[in-house]
Amino acid sequence: RLLDFLTKSVKLIELALDVLRCDPYYIIIELKYFKNKSFEYIADYYNASTTTIYRNRDRLINTAKNIIFSEDRIRTILTYKGGDNNGG
């Protein structure tokens, strides 16, 4: 059960990233969270203010949260009782 739960979680994260990749500000996610770049660096990259970068980062994260943590997913997480890794 745990392995299934984790596999589904990874697939939801991948889905969220796939959806975000279509957004012109997606590179914020890559630069900040995968390449550890500063918001100032990212603002320079976009030739934008850090306020614009923060706002779009928040918007992208909220979009991802809505995909990953839908009501059904939250219900599953809250009712998950554990068990072993072999489905029992």
mmCIF file of C-alpha atoms in Angstrom:
data_model
loop_
_atom_site.group_PDB
_atom_site.id
_atom_site.type_symbol
_atom_site.label_atom_id
_atom_site.label_comp_id
_atom_site.label_asym_id
_atom_site.label_seq_id
_atom_site.Cartn_x
_atom_site.Cartn_y
_atom_site.Cartn_z
ATOM 1 C CA ARG A 1 0.000 0.000 0.000
ATOM 2 C CA LEU A 2 2.767 2.457 0.861
ATOM 3 C CA LEU A 3 4.544 1.826 -2.427
ATOM 4 C CA ASP A 4 1.289 2.414 -4.347
ATOM 5 C CA PHE A 5 0.644 5.568 -2.357
ATOM 6 C CA LEU A 6 4.139 6.922 -3.057
ATOM 7 C CA THR A 7 3.964 5.946 -6.732
ATOM 8 C CA LYS A 8 0.684 7.834 -7.123
ATOM 9 C CA SER A 9 2.187 10.826 -5.310
ATOM 10 C CA VAL A 10 5.167 10.936 -7.672
ATOM 11 C CA LYS A 11 2.846 10.697 -10.680
ATOM 12 C CA LEU A 12 0.788 13.623 -9.373
ATOM 13 C CA ILE A 13 3.938 15.719 -8.903
ATOM 14 C CA GLU A 14 5.050 14.840 -12.438
ATOM 15 C CA LEU A 15 1.593 15.784 -13.741
ATOM 16 C CA ALA A 16 1.732 19.122 -11.933
ATOM 17 C CA LEU A 17 5.178 19.870 -13.381
ATOM 18 C CA ASP A 18 3.962 18.919 -16.863
ATOM 19 C CA VAL A 19 1.036 21.328 -16.537
ATOM 20 C CA LEU A 20 3.315 24.102 -15.271
ATOM 21 C CA ARG A 21 5.823 23.634 -18.105
ATOM 22 C CA CYS A 22 3.359 25.346 -20.457
ATOM 23 C CA ASP A 23 3.537 28.521 -18.380
ATOM 24 C CA PRO A 24 5.991 31.215 -19.492
ATOM 25 C CA TYR A 25 7.157 31.592 -15.880
ATOM 26 C CA TYR A 26 7.782 27.867 -15.319
ATOM 27 C CA ILE A 27 11.544 28.426 -15.434
ATOM 28 C CA ILE A 28 11.166 30.076 -11.997
ATOM 29 C CA ILE A 29 10.477 26.625 -10.568
ATOM 30 C CA GLU A 30 13.471 25.076 -12.310
ATOM 31 C CA LEU A 31 15.867 27.864 -11.407
ATOM 32 C CA LYS A 32 14.769 28.228 -7.779
ATOM 33 C CA TYR A 33 14.073 24.662 -6.724
ATOM 34 C CA PHE A 34 16.247 22.545 -9.017
ATOM 35 C CA LYS A 35 19.209 24.891 -9.569
ATOM 36 C CA ASN A 36 19.055 26.824 -6.272
ATOM 37 C CA LYS A 37 19.197 30.272 -7.905
ATOM 38 C CA SER A 38 18.272 33.427 -5.989
ATOM 39 C CA PHE A 39 15.133 35.419 -6.708
ATOM 40 C CA GLU A 40 17.376 38.294 -7.771
ATOM 41 C CA TYR A 41 19.077 36.043 -10.328
ATOM 42 C CA ILE A 42 15.683 34.891 -11.626
ATOM 43 C CA ALA A 43 14.418 38.489 -11.819
ATOM 44 C CA ASP A 44 17.482 39.370 -13.901
ATOM 45 C CA TYR A 45 16.831 36.345 -16.119
ATOM 46 C CA TYR A 46 13.292 37.574 -16.815
ATOM 47 C CA ASN A 47 14.248 41.246 -16.788
ATOM 48 C CA ALA A 48 11.493 41.699 -14.206
ATOM 49 C CA SER A 49 11.160 42.794 -10.603
ATOM 50 C CA THR A 50 11.504 40.323 -7.751
ATOM 51 C CA THR A 51 7.876 41.166 -6.900
ATOM 52 C CA THR A 52 6.831 39.803 -10.307
ATOM 53 C CA ILE A 53 8.906 36.685 -9.705
ATOM 54 C CA TYR A 54 7.448 36.099 -6.219
ATOM 55 C CA ARG A 55 3.898 36.618 -7.515
ATOM 56 C CA ASN A 56 4.356 34.165 -10.383
ATOM 57 C CA ARG A 57 6.165 31.646 -8.178
ATOM 58 C CA ASP A 58 3.222 31.739 -5.759
ATOM 59 C CA ARG A 59 0.753 31.348 -8.622
ATOM 60 C CA LEU A 60 2.655 28.353 -10.021
ATOM 61 C CA ILE A 61 2.926 26.690 -6.629
ATOM 62 C CA ASN A 62 -0.789 27.202 -5.996
ATOM 63 C CA THR A 63 -1.557 25.597 -9.352
ATOM 64 C CA ALA A 64 0.652 22.637 -8.445
ATOM 65 C CA LYS A 65 -0.976 22.348 -5.011
ATOM 66 C CA ASN A 66 -4.426 22.210 -6.594
ATOM 67 C CA ILE A 67 -3.302 19.319 -8.803
ATOM 68 C CA ILE A 68 -1.375 17.393 -6.161
ATOM 69 C CA PHE A 69 -3.665 18.026 -3.203
ATOM 70 C CA SER A 70 -7.160 17.749 -4.603
ATOM 71 C CA GLU A 71 -9.963 17.062 -2.129
ATOM 72 C CA ASP A 72 -9.842 13.353 -2.965
ATOM 73 C CA ARG A 73 -6.087 13.251 -2.440
ATOM 74 C CA ILE A 74 -6.361 15.022 0.925
ATOM 75 C CA ARG A 75 -9.037 12.533 1.987
ATOM 76 C CA THR A 76 -6.738 9.653 0.996
ATOM 77 C CA ILE A 77 -3.820 11.145 2.929
ATOM 78 C CA LEU A 78 -5.934 11.761 6.033
ATOM 79 C CA THR A 79 -7.401 8.258 6.018
ATOM 80 C CA TYR A 80 -4.121 6.467 5.157
ATOM 81 C CA LYS A 81 -3.462 3.943 7.885
ATOM 82 C CA GLY A 82 -0.047 2.730 6.758
ATOM 83 C CA GLY A 83 0.697 -0.927 6.503
ATOM 84 C CA ASP A 84 3.705 -2.681 5.114
ATOM 85 C CA ASN A 85 5.362 -2.081 1.754
ATOM 86 C CA ASN A 86 3.884 -5.254 0.302
ATOM 87 C CA GLY A 87 0.303 -4.098 0.198
ATOM 88 C CA GLY A 88 -0.753 -5.384 3.589
#
